[in-house]
Structure formats: structure tokens, C-alpha cells
Short mmCIF file of C-alpha atoms and ligand atoms in Angstrom, two decimals:
data_model
loop_
_atom_site.label_atom_id
_atom_site.label_comp_id
_atom_site.label_asym_id
_atom_site.label_seq_id
_atom_site.Cartn_x
_atom_site.Cartn_y
_atom_site.Cartn_z
CA MET A 653 119.48 -106.19 -117.62
CA PRO A 654 116.42 -106.16 -115.70
CA ILE A 655 113.62 -107.15 -117.49
CA ALA A 656 110.85 -104.69 -117.19
CA TYR A 657 106.67 -105.93 -117.47
CA THR A 658 104.27 -103.78 -119.30
CA ARG A 659 100.64 -104.07 -119.81
CA ALA A 660 99.30 -102.41 -122.96
CA VAL A 661 97.07 -99.71 -122.09
CA SER A 662 93.39 -100.74 -122.39
CA PRO A 663 90.47 -99.16 -124.79
CA THR A 664 88.71 -98.73 -121.15
CA LEU A 665 91.28 -96.71 -119.25
CA ALA A 666 89.73 -93.30 -119.17
CA ASP A 667 87.11 -94.89 -116.74
CA CYS A 668 90.15 -95.98 -114.59
CA GLU A 669 89.90 -95.59 -111.16
CA LEU A 670 90.89 -92.06 -109.23
CA THR A 671 91.20 -90.90 -106.31
CA HIS A 672 92.77 -87.66 -105.79
CA LEU A 673 92.42 -86.39 -109.37
CA GLU A 674 89.30 -84.64 -111.01
CA ARG A 675 88.19 -86.18 -113.57
CA GLU A 676 89.43 -84.81 -116.87
CA PRO A 677 88.73 -86.27 -120.56
CA LEU A 678 91.08 -88.73 -121.50
CA ASP A 679 92.40 -88.94 -124.93
CA VAL A 680 92.90 -93.27 -124.85
CA ALA A 681 94.75 -93.31 -128.23
CA ARG A 682 97.23 -90.69 -127.19
CA ALA A 683 97.75 -92.83 -123.47
CA ALA A 684 99.41 -95.41 -125.65
CA ARG A 685 101.90 -93.77 -127.55
CA GLU A 686 103.39 -92.64 -123.95
CA HIS A 687 103.59 -96.03 -123.04
CA ALA A 688 104.71 -96.73 -126.48
CA ALA A 689 107.07 -94.30 -125.44
CA TYR A 690 108.04 -94.91 -122.10
CA GLU A 691 108.48 -99.04 -123.23
CA THR A 692 111.10 -97.97 -125.94
CA VAL A 693 113.01 -95.34 -123.26
CA LEU A 694 112.88 -98.59 -120.87
CA ALA A 695 114.61 -100.58 -123.92
CA ARG A 696 117.28 -97.79 -124.68
CA LEU A 697 117.83 -97.98 -121.00
CA GLY A 698 118.18 -102.43 -120.76
CA ALA A 699 115.44 -103.40 -119.91
CA THR A 700 114.72 -106.25 -122.09
CA VAL A 701 110.48 -105.36 -122.36
CA LEU A 702 107.69 -108.39 -121.75
CA HIS A 703 104.73 -107.96 -122.02
CA LEU A 704 101.68 -109.09 -119.98
CA PRO A 705 98.57 -110.27 -121.41
CA PRO A 706 96.10 -107.39 -122.43
CA GLU A 707 93.08 -106.80 -120.35
CA PRO A 708 90.60 -104.16 -122.28
CA ASP A 709 87.70 -104.33 -119.28
CA LEU A 710 90.65 -103.72 -116.44
CA PRO A 711 90.16 -99.85 -117.13
CA ASP A 712 93.62 -99.28 -114.43
CA ALA A 713 95.54 -102.72 -115.54
CA VAL A 714 98.07 -100.36 -117.57
CA PHE A 715 99.41 -99.47 -113.70
CA VAL A 716 100.96 -103.45 -113.78
CA GLU A 717 103.32 -101.48 -110.97
CA ASP A 718 100.45 -102.43 -108.81
CA THR A 719 99.33 -105.83 -109.12
CA ALA A 720 102.87 -107.69 -106.77
CA ILE A 721 106.24 -106.66 -105.42
CA VAL A 722 108.60 -108.44 -106.71
CA LEU A 723 112.09 -109.03 -104.71
CA ASP A 724 115.36 -111.07 -105.02
CA GLU A 725 114.07 -113.96 -103.83
CA ILE A 726 110.42 -113.47 -103.72
CA ALA A 727 107.19 -112.27 -105.46
CA VAL A 728 104.68 -111.11 -103.64
CA ILE A 729 101.29 -111.00 -105.28
CA THR A 730 99.24 -107.86 -104.10
CA ARG A 731 95.21 -108.03 -103.79
CA PRO A 732 94.98 -104.37 -104.94
CA GLY A 733 92.89 -101.63 -102.83
CA ALA A 734 90.03 -100.50 -105.19
CA PRO A 735 87.68 -103.87 -106.28
CA SER A 736 88.02 -102.98 -109.15
CA ARG A 737 91.61 -103.62 -109.50
CA ARG A 738 92.01 -107.16 -107.61
CA PRO A 739 91.22 -109.59 -110.99
CA GLU A 740 94.54 -107.75 -112.73
CA THR A 741 96.67 -109.85 -110.17
CA ALA A 742 95.62 -112.91 -111.52
CA SER A 743 97.81 -112.93 -115.44
CA THR A 744 100.62 -111.17 -113.20
CA ALA A 745 101.13 -113.61 -110.89
CA ALA A 746 100.77 -116.33 -113.68
CA ALA A 747 103.68 -114.05 -115.85
CA LEU A 748 106.18 -113.89 -112.54
CA ALA A 749 105.74 -117.93 -111.53
CA ALA A 750 107.82 -118.62 -113.69
CA HIS A 751 110.79 -116.23 -112.08
CA ARG A 752 110.26 -116.48 -108.32
CA PRO A 753 108.38 -118.91 -105.74
CA LEU A 754 105.42 -116.69 -104.89
CA ALA A 755 103.55 -115.48 -101.67
CA HIS A 756 100.19 -113.20 -101.37
CA ILE A 757 98.23 -111.00 -100.08
CA ARG A 758 95.09 -112.12 -98.45
CA THR A 759 92.08 -110.69 -97.53
CA PRO A 760 91.50 -108.32 -95.80
CA GLY A 761 94.72 -107.03 -96.21
CA THR A 762 95.15 -104.86 -99.55
CA LEU A 763 98.04 -103.67 -100.87
CA ASP A 764 99.03 -102.02 -103.96
CA GLY A 765 102.48 -102.04 -105.03
CA GLY A 766 103.00 -98.18 -105.24
CA ASP A 767 102.93 -97.87 -102.04
CA VAL A 768 105.96 -99.81 -102.01
CA LEU A 769 109.43 -98.58 -101.34
CA VAL A 770 112.39 -101.07 -101.83
CA ALA A 771 115.79 -98.84 -99.71
CA GLY A 772 118.10 -102.50 -99.69
CA ARG A 773 116.71 -104.27 -96.70
CA ARG A 774 114.17 -102.19 -95.70
CA ILE A 775 110.70 -101.63 -97.32
CA TYR A 776 108.84 -99.39 -96.77
CA VAL A 777 104.71 -99.41 -96.44
CA GLY A 778 102.25 -96.52 -97.30
CA LEU A 779 99.05 -96.37 -94.76
CA SER A 780 97.03 -94.70 -97.98
CA LYS A 781 93.29 -95.61 -99.28
CA ARG A 782 94.97 -98.40 -101.40
CA THR A 783 97.33 -100.51 -98.81
CA ASN A 784 95.61 -101.25 -95.26
CA PRO A 785 97.40 -102.50 -91.81
CA ALA A 786 96.57 -105.89 -91.80
CA ALA A 787 98.36 -105.95 -95.59
CA ILE A 788 101.50 -104.80 -94.38
CA GLU A 789 101.61 -106.87 -90.93
CA GLN A 790 101.38 -109.43 -94.00
CA LEU A 791 103.94 -108.48 -95.77
CA ALA A 792 106.08 -108.10 -92.35
CA ALA A 793 105.91 -112.28 -91.09
CA LEU A 794 105.65 -112.99 -95.55
CA LEU A 795 108.97 -111.08 -95.90
CA ALA A 796 110.88 -111.25 -91.74
CA PRO A 797 112.41 -114.78 -92.71
CA LEU A 798 114.41 -113.45 -95.21
CA ASP A 799 115.77 -110.13 -93.45
CA TYR A 800 113.89 -107.47 -95.15
CA GLN A 801 111.88 -105.13 -92.58
CA VAL A 802 108.60 -103.36 -93.58
CA ILE A 803 108.50 -100.12 -92.10
CA PRO A 804 103.85 -98.02 -92.43
CA VAL A 805 104.62 -95.21 -93.56
CA ALA A 806 101.66 -92.32 -93.00
CA PHE A 807 101.16 -90.08 -95.31
CA ALA A 808 98.89 -88.17 -97.14
CA GLY A 809 97.52 -85.46 -100.18
CA CYS A 810 98.39 -88.66 -102.85
CA LEU A 811 96.75 -91.48 -104.48
CA HIS A 812 99.77 -94.08 -103.74
CA LEU A 813 102.89 -92.92 -101.27
CA LYS A 814 105.48 -93.29 -104.37
CA SER A 815 103.37 -90.31 -105.94
CA GLY A 816 105.42 -88.33 -103.30
CA VAL A 817 108.67 -89.98 -102.49
CA THR A 818 110.89 -92.22 -105.03
CA ARG A 819 114.87 -93.21 -104.70
CA VAL A 820 116.70 -91.98 -108.09
CA ALA A 821 119.87 -92.79 -106.64
CA GLU A 822 121.84 -94.70 -103.60
CA GLY A 823 120.65 -92.95 -100.58
CA LEU A 824 118.82 -89.94 -102.37
CA LEU A 825 115.26 -88.97 -102.90
CA LEU A 826 112.77 -87.18 -104.26
CA LEU A 827 109.97 -85.96 -102.49
CA ASN A 828 107.25 -83.41 -101.61
CA PRO A 829 107.52 -82.15 -97.93
CA ALA A 830 104.37 -81.10 -98.18
CA TRP A 831 102.48 -84.65 -98.89
CA VAL A 832 105.56 -87.32 -97.37
CA ASP A 833 107.43 -86.39 -94.33
CA PRO A 834 111.40 -86.94 -95.34
CA ARG A 835 112.11 -87.74 -91.59
CA LYS A 836 110.45 -90.85 -92.72
CA PHE A 837 113.26 -92.12 -94.49
CA PRO A 838 117.18 -92.66 -91.83
CA GLY A 839 120.21 -92.71 -93.91
CA HIS A 840 118.66 -90.75 -97.33
CA ARG A 841 118.63 -87.17 -98.13
CA ALA A 842 115.57 -85.35 -100.68
CA VAL A 843 115.87 -83.88 -103.30
CA ALA A 844 112.14 -81.89 -103.15
CA VAL A 845 110.13 -81.20 -105.61
CA ASP A 846 109.08 -77.68 -107.52
CA PRO A 847 106.80 -76.37 -105.27
CA ALA A 848 104.79 -75.35 -108.58
CA GLU A 849 105.53 -79.50 -109.78
CA PRO A 850 103.60 -81.16 -107.02
CA HIS A 851 103.16 -84.45 -108.61
CA ALA A 852 107.03 -84.60 -109.87
CA ALA A 853 108.03 -87.20 -106.82
CA ASN A 854 107.52 -90.25 -108.76
CA ALA A 855 110.78 -91.14 -111.12
CA LEU A 856 111.24 -94.54 -112.00
CA ALA A 857 115.76 -95.02 -111.06
CA ILE A 858 116.89 -98.09 -114.21
CA GLY A 859 119.98 -98.22 -116.13
CA GLY A 860 122.29 -95.53 -114.46
CA SER A 861 119.29 -92.81 -115.58
CA VAL A 862 116.30 -91.65 -113.80
CA VAL A 863 113.21 -91.57 -116.31
CA HIS A 864 110.58 -88.87 -114.47
CA PRO A 865 108.29 -87.15 -117.36
CA ALA A 866 109.04 -84.81 -119.72
CA HIS A 867 106.12 -82.38 -118.52
CA HIS A 868 107.57 -81.29 -114.59
CA PRO A 869 110.25 -79.40 -116.05
CA ARG A 870 111.24 -77.40 -112.73
CA THR A 871 111.76 -80.68 -111.17
CA ARG A 872 114.22 -82.32 -113.46
CA ALA A 873 116.53 -79.49 -113.65
CA ARG A 874 116.92 -80.75 -109.92
CA LEU A 875 118.12 -83.47 -110.45
CA GLU A 876 120.19 -82.39 -113.23
CA ALA A 877 121.81 -80.13 -110.35
CA GLU A 878 122.43 -83.13 -108.32
CA GLY A 879 124.01 -84.96 -111.29
CA LEU A 880 121.51 -87.66 -111.99
CA ARG A 881 121.20 -88.39 -115.53
CA VAL A 882 117.29 -87.61 -116.46
CA GLU A 883 114.99 -89.21 -119.11
CA PRO A 884 112.11 -87.38 -119.76
CA VAL A 885 109.12 -89.21 -120.86
CA GLU A 886 105.94 -87.23 -122.27
CA MET A 887 103.25 -88.23 -119.87
CA THR A 888 100.42 -86.25 -119.36
CA GLU A 889 97.26 -88.74 -120.59
CA LEU A 890 98.64 -91.58 -118.13
CA ALA A 891 99.08 -88.79 -115.26
CA LYS A 892 95.26 -88.22 -115.26
CA ALA A 893 94.78 -91.29 -114.77
CA GLU A 894 96.55 -91.00 -112.22
CA ALA A 895 99.25 -92.76 -112.98
CA GLY A 896 103.37 -92.32 -113.02
CA VAL A 897 106.71 -93.38 -113.84
CA THR A 898 106.96 -96.73 -111.65
CA CYS A 899 103.14 -98.13 -112.45
CA CYS A 900 103.73 -98.79 -115.67
CA SER A 901 105.92 -101.22 -115.21
CA LEU A 902 106.90 -104.14 -113.33
CA LEU A 903 111.25 -104.75 -113.01
CA LEU A 904 112.80 -107.55 -111.94
CA HIS A 905 116.80 -107.62 -111.37
N1 LIG B 984 94.18 -95.21 -111.68
C1 LIG B 984 94.64 -95.14 -110.68
C2 LIG B 984 94.58 -95.94 -109.87
O1 LIG B 984 93.53 -95.19 -109.39
O2 LIG B 984 94.69 -97.16 -109.31
#
């Protein structure tokens, strides 16, 4: 049974960081309802949902995935690329210290967890506006003794690597080929998002199902055609904050 750490939607969410999206009016109360429903789905799929302390003054604090990389052996606390997000990591570190030895990305490294795709002993890390080569070098040095290979991945067109590619099953990726090159991931087959749904590549595999935003039905049909069980979740307001389903939890297996 995994633990899923989440954090409440901040009342300041409408002031979140945006990189590739235009700012639109955002209904924070609705975002909080979406988040609560997401937590309910995680619990139904077998996760024990634990809450990090609220950070009402940090607009992006709900997107806890960006604050740490949790592996079986260690948790690496990130140094987020957006300075506004760096204060989010202290409470994540305090919580994860109860579960894993901690390591930290240090200046001048910057790294967002949304750029990190774990595939067994291979850890793909997107080179983005948030994640720089210095952090990738640090991560590689921290994880090599634990027998992980860290592989930098260039991509374009979206905020994080996992905005454009996620792992939906053993050996199977969901990917937007306009943003991420499937050839970067040897040993994997890729399902492409429907071209009408470029933001549909972010999915969360958990408990034998795939959690996926309900507003991407055409891509959901593609996942179902692969035999995957999809759990649609409402995410329209959180998506306006440039978020996906992976961003809203930190899973400990
Ligand atoms: N709003 C999500 C992020 O930019 O980090």
C-alpha cells in the first residue's frame, strides 16, 4: 500500500507560477473540490493519504511532487527552479525524514520533481526552465552508489518532462510526440496522446489503474484500448495552474 502525501490547495493558487499557459480566471474553491476528489480516488486505489502542512501563502504548494524525488532507498529534496517555490521544500523534508534518509539538491542546482521520470533503475530527468544540468549532475552523483542511472532528456513545448510523458504501465509510456521524443526511452512502447489533447500525457499509475484528467476523453480511449483501467478525475481548475495529476501527490511505495 503506497503512502500518498498531498497538500491542501492554497487560497493564493490564482497567483501560481505559469510558464507555457496564459493566466485565466481560476476558481480556487472548485480547485479545492477537484483536489479533494483526487485524494478520494487515491484512497480508493489503495493509497494511505497523508497531508503535508498547508502553506496558504505559497500559491503552488499543492503541487508537492516538485519538492522531492522519493525512491525506495532515499528521498532527494529538490531545489525548485522557481524561487517562489523554494520555501515549499522544508515541510516536505520534515515529513519524509520519518520514511527515508534524505539528500538535498544544492545551489546552483535547480530541479523540479515534475521533471523526473523513474523507470526502474533508470531515472530520466528533463532539462527544462526549472531543472538545470548542475542539479542533474548532483542527482547522478547521489544516486550512482544506489545503482541508479540518471539520464538527462531534452524536450520542448511544456513545463515539465512529465507534462509531456508519463509511465502508465511497465514498459508503456503515454507521451505527446510533439514535445518529447519517444526514442529517448529505450525498452518502452509509447501511446501518443490524441492530437486534439496536447496536455493529456500526464497520468498517474497507481493500484493497477491510471488516474487521468477527465477533460481528455480521446486520450482516455487510447489508454483503454491498451487494456488499462482509467480513473478519470476532474482537473479543469488545477490544469489552469499548469498542473497535472502526478504533481498533486508524492508517492512512497
Ligand atoms: N504552477 C505550477 C508551476 O509552475 O510550478
